[in-house]
């Protein structure tokens, strides 16, 4: 099973590396497909690669990556145990918001990743990722720190909504909200571990 999922992800990644379905293929340095174990029960989905990720081809490197590692640790999660990817696999120039047509063009890759991995829990970082997974606009001020049932491409999972870790780099208040959310996430994971999956 593990090998099968690995093969599906590898083949998807190869397709992404050659992808020209949207204009971002003209400006990217690298496709940032995703990283982590194919058997991960927890996935982290963010918006799009930034400058460092574009250079390295690896999600969440650089300052936001360090911040994410720390936040995951607060929730009792090791980065190496979660699968991390973005809604878009190529960097929007200047880190602008993804365009609806780019999200649509790139959707088959996220659908493929979630269908193959079938995570029990997804942590959505920011309104773009949460909005894509829920299929509606997400009001972060109201909805951050909440856990909801979600079905995406026929796969059912719990979705935890929080801010993008980069938000924590720009202010004490945003950093405090992020840490509180991840503390809450840690308690949720602990409760889930006691009752069912997530060993
Ligand atoms: S962002 Fe997605 S759809 Fe656009 S070129 Fe990159 S891989 Fe293809």
Short mmCIF file of C-alpha atoms and ligand atoms in Angstrom, two decimals:
data_model
loop_
_atom_site.label_atom_id
_atom_site.label_comp_id
_atom_site.label_asym_id
_atom_site.label_seq_id
_atom_site.Cartn_x
_atom_site.Cartn_y
_atom_site.Cartn_z
CA UNK A 1 0.00 0.00 0.00
CA UNK A 2 2.79 2.37 1.00
CA UNK A 3 4.64 1.59 -2.26
CA UNK A 4 1.48 2.10 -4.27
CA UNK A 5 0.86 5.55 -2.74
CA UNK A 6 4.52 6.43 -3.28
CA UNK A 7 4.27 5.51 -6.97
CA UNK A 8 1.11 7.61 -7.42
CA UNK A 9 2.79 10.61 -5.78
CA UNK A 10 5.97 10.17 -7.80
CA UNK A 11 4.06 10.05 -11.05
CA UNK A 12 2.02 13.14 -10.06
CA UNK A 13 5.21 14.97 -9.15
CA UNK A 14 6.76 14.16 -12.52
CA UNK A 15 3.67 15.57 -14.23
CA UNK A 16 3.81 18.70 -12.06
CA UNK A 17 7.48 19.23 -12.94
CA UNK A 18 6.55 19.39 -16.64
CA UNK A 19 3.30 21.28 -16.07
CA UNK A 20 2.45 24.37 -18.13
CA UNK A 21 -1.23 24.51 -17.27
CA UNK A 22 -0.95 28.10 -16.04
CA UNK A 23 1.24 31.16 -16.54
CA UNK A 24 3.23 30.50 -13.35
CA UNK A 25 5.24 27.92 -15.26
CA UNK A 26 6.92 30.84 -17.08
CA UNK A 27 8.24 32.50 -13.94
CA UNK A 28 8.93 29.60 -11.55
CA UNK A 29 12.44 28.40 -10.82
CA UNK A 30 11.26 25.08 -9.39
CA UNK A 31 8.01 23.24 -8.96
CA UNK A 32 7.36 22.76 -5.24
CA UNK A 33 5.27 19.61 -5.23
CA UNK A 34 5.20 18.55 -1.58
CA UNK A 35 7.22 16.67 1.01
CA UNK A 36 6.63 14.13 3.74
CA UNK A 37 5.71 10.51 4.30
CA UNK A 38 3.07 9.09 1.94
CA UNK A 39 1.46 7.38 4.94
CA UNK A 40 1.07 10.62 6.90
CA UNK A 41 -2.16 10.88 8.89
CA UNK A 42 -1.73 14.65 9.13
CA UNK A 43 -1.29 16.92 6.13
CA UNK A 44 -0.45 20.61 6.15
CA UNK A 45 -1.80 22.56 3.18
CA UNK A 46 -0.74 26.13 2.54
CA UNK A 47 -1.24 28.61 -0.27
CA UNK A 48 1.76 28.70 -2.59
CA UNK A 49 5.56 28.56 -2.57
CA UNK A 50 7.50 31.66 -1.58
CA UNK A 51 10.90 32.84 -2.81
CA UNK A 52 13.01 30.37 -0.81
CA UNK A 53 10.75 27.44 -1.72
CA UNK A 54 10.94 28.48 -5.39
CA UNK A 55 14.74 28.33 -5.14
CA UNK A 56 14.92 25.02 -3.28
CA UNK A 57 11.87 23.15 -4.59
CA UNK A 58 11.05 22.19 -0.99
CA UNK A 59 7.95 23.47 0.86
CA UNK A 60 8.40 25.61 3.95
CA UNK A 61 12.08 26.33 3.91
CA UNK A 62 13.41 29.68 5.12
CA UNK A 63 11.96 31.81 7.92
CA UNK A 64 8.33 30.67 7.51
CA UNK A 65 9.57 27.07 7.50
CA UNK A 66 11.38 27.56 10.82
CA UNK A 67 8.26 29.17 12.23
CA UNK A 68 6.14 26.23 11.04
CA UNK A 69 8.55 23.70 12.59
CA UNK A 70 8.22 25.49 15.95
CA UNK A 71 4.43 25.66 15.72
CA UNK A 72 4.15 21.98 14.79
CA UNK A 73 6.33 21.14 17.78
CA UNK A 74 3.92 23.13 20.00
CA UNK A 75 1.18 20.81 18.72
CA UNK A 76 3.32 17.74 19.44
CA UNK A 77 3.97 17.10 15.75
CA UNK A 78 7.33 16.39 14.16
CA UNK A 79 7.68 17.96 10.71
CA UNK A 80 8.99 14.63 9.40
CA UNK A 81 5.73 12.93 10.32
CA UNK A 82 3.45 15.25 8.34
CA UNK A 83 2.98 15.71 4.60
CA UNK A 84 3.33 19.37 3.59
CA UNK A 85 2.16 20.90 0.33
CA UNK A 86 0.52 23.96 -1.19
CA UNK A 87 -2.60 24.65 -3.23
CA UNK A 88 -0.32 26.00 -6.00
CA UNK A 89 2.86 24.15 -6.89
CA UNK A 90 4.58 27.19 -8.47
CA UNK A 91 5.34 30.58 -6.94
CA UNK A 92 3.16 33.57 -7.87
CA UNK A 93 5.52 36.47 -8.69
CA UNK A 94 6.07 38.79 -5.74
CA UNK A 95 4.09 36.38 -3.52
CA UNK A 96 0.81 37.84 -4.75
CA UNK A 97 -2.41 35.94 -4.02
CA UNK A 98 -3.10 32.98 -6.30
CA UNK A 99 -5.59 33.76 -9.09
CA UNK A 100 -8.78 31.65 -9.29
CA UNK A 101 -7.72 30.29 -12.70
CA UNK A 102 -4.33 29.22 -11.27
CA UNK A 103 -6.02 27.41 -8.39
CA UNK A 104 -8.32 25.66 -10.84
CA UNK A 105 -5.46 24.68 -13.16
CA UNK A 106 -3.42 23.30 -10.28
CA UNK A 107 -6.31 21.54 -8.52
CA UNK A 108 -5.68 18.08 -10.04
CA UNK A 109 -2.35 17.89 -8.19
CA UNK A 110 -3.84 18.66 -4.77
CA UNK A 111 -6.74 16.32 -5.50
CA UNK A 112 -4.22 13.62 -6.44
CA UNK A 113 -2.18 14.16 -3.28
CA UNK A 114 -5.18 14.08 -0.94
CA UNK A 115 -6.80 11.13 -2.76
CA UNK A 116 -3.57 9.13 -2.50
CA UNK A 117 -2.59 10.00 1.08
CA UNK A 118 -6.11 10.09 2.54
CA UNK A 119 -5.10 12.03 5.66
CA UNK A 120 -7.24 11.90 8.80
CA UNK A 121 -6.53 15.55 9.58
CA UNK A 122 -5.52 18.51 7.42
CA UNK A 123 -4.18 21.75 8.86
CA UNK A 124 -5.06 24.59 6.48
CA UNK A 125 -2.65 27.51 6.73
CA UNK A 126 -4.48 30.66 5.68
CA UNK A 127 -7.71 31.58 3.95
CA UNK A 128 -6.69 30.43 0.46
CA UNK A 129 -5.92 26.87 1.57
CA UNK A 130 -8.96 26.69 3.88
CA UNK A 131 -11.18 28.17 1.16
CA UNK A 132 -9.99 25.67 -1.45
CA UNK A 133 -10.61 22.69 0.84
CA UNK A 134 -14.02 23.90 2.05
CA UNK A 135 -15.14 25.26 -1.32
CA UNK A 136 -16.21 28.59 0.15
CA UNK A 137 -14.84 31.88 1.42
CA UNK A 138 -13.32 31.60 4.88
CA UNK A 139 -13.38 34.48 7.37
CA UNK A 140 -10.10 33.89 9.20
CA UNK A 141 -10.88 36.28 12.06
CA UNK A 142 -13.96 34.19 12.92
CA UNK A 143 -12.84 30.73 11.87
CA UNK A 144 -9.17 30.39 12.85
CA UNK A 145 -8.58 27.83 15.55
CA UNK A 146 -11.65 25.79 14.60
CA UNK A 147 -11.94 22.11 13.63
CA UNK A 148 -14.55 21.21 11.02
CA UNK A 149 -15.59 18.12 9.09
CA UNK A 150 -14.51 18.37 5.48
CA UNK A 151 -14.96 16.36 2.28
CA UNK A 152 -12.63 17.19 -0.62
CA UNK A 153 -12.54 15.12 -3.79
CA UNK A 154 -14.57 12.44 -1.97
CA UNK A 155 -12.06 12.11 0.87
CA UNK A 156 -13.40 12.82 4.38
CA UNK A 157 -11.14 14.33 7.02
CA UNK A 158 -11.06 16.79 9.90
CA UNK A 159 -9.90 20.26 8.90
CA UNK A 160 -8.16 22.60 11.33
CA UNK A 161 -8.09 26.21 10.18
CA UNK A 162 -5.32 28.58 11.15
CA UNK A 163 -3.19 31.41 9.83
CA UNK A 164 -0.14 31.12 7.58
CA UNK A 165 3.00 30.94 9.78
CA UNK A 166 4.43 33.98 7.95
CA UNK A 167 1.74 36.03 9.73
CA UNK A 168 3.59 35.31 12.97
CA UNK A 169 6.73 36.94 11.58
CA UNK A 170 5.02 40.32 11.22
CA UNK A 171 3.62 41.08 14.64
CA UNK A 172 3.35 40.00 18.25
CA UNK A 173 -0.45 39.77 18.19
CA UNK A 174 -0.51 37.57 15.07
CA UNK A 175 2.26 35.41 16.59
CA UNK A 176 0.23 34.99 19.78
CA UNK A 177 -2.90 33.96 17.84
CA UNK A 178 -0.89 31.40 15.86
CA UNK A 179 0.68 29.88 18.97
CA UNK A 180 -2.74 29.64 20.65
CA UNK A 181 -4.17 27.91 17.57
CA UNK A 182 -1.36 25.35 17.48
CA UNK A 183 -1.70 24.73 21.22
CA UNK A 184 -5.38 24.05 20.58
CA UNK A 185 -4.39 21.78 17.67
CA UNK A 186 -2.10 19.87 20.04
CA UNK A 187 -5.00 19.27 22.44
CA UNK A 188 -7.25 18.16 19.56
CA UNK A 189 -4.62 15.70 18.30
CA UNK A 190 -4.13 14.37 21.81
CA UNK A 191 -7.88 13.80 22.18
CA UNK A 192 -8.09 12.11 18.78
CA UNK A 193 -5.09 9.89 19.58
CA UNK A 194 -6.79 8.72 22.76
CA UNK A 195 -9.94 7.69 20.92
CA UNK A 196 -8.99 6.51 17.43
CA UNK A 197 -6.15 7.01 14.97
CA UNK A 198 -3.02 9.20 14.90
CA UNK A 199 -0.57 7.05 16.82
S1 LIG B 1 0.98 26.32 -10.54
FE1 LIG B 1 0.22 24.24 -10.91
S2 LIG B 1 -1.01 24.42 -12.79
FE2 LIG B 1 0.34 26.23 -12.70
S3 LIG B 1 2.17 25.60 -13.87
FE3 LIG B 1 2.56 25.17 -11.68
S4 LIG B 1 2.01 23.01 -11.45
FE4 LIG B 1 1.07 23.72 -13.35
#
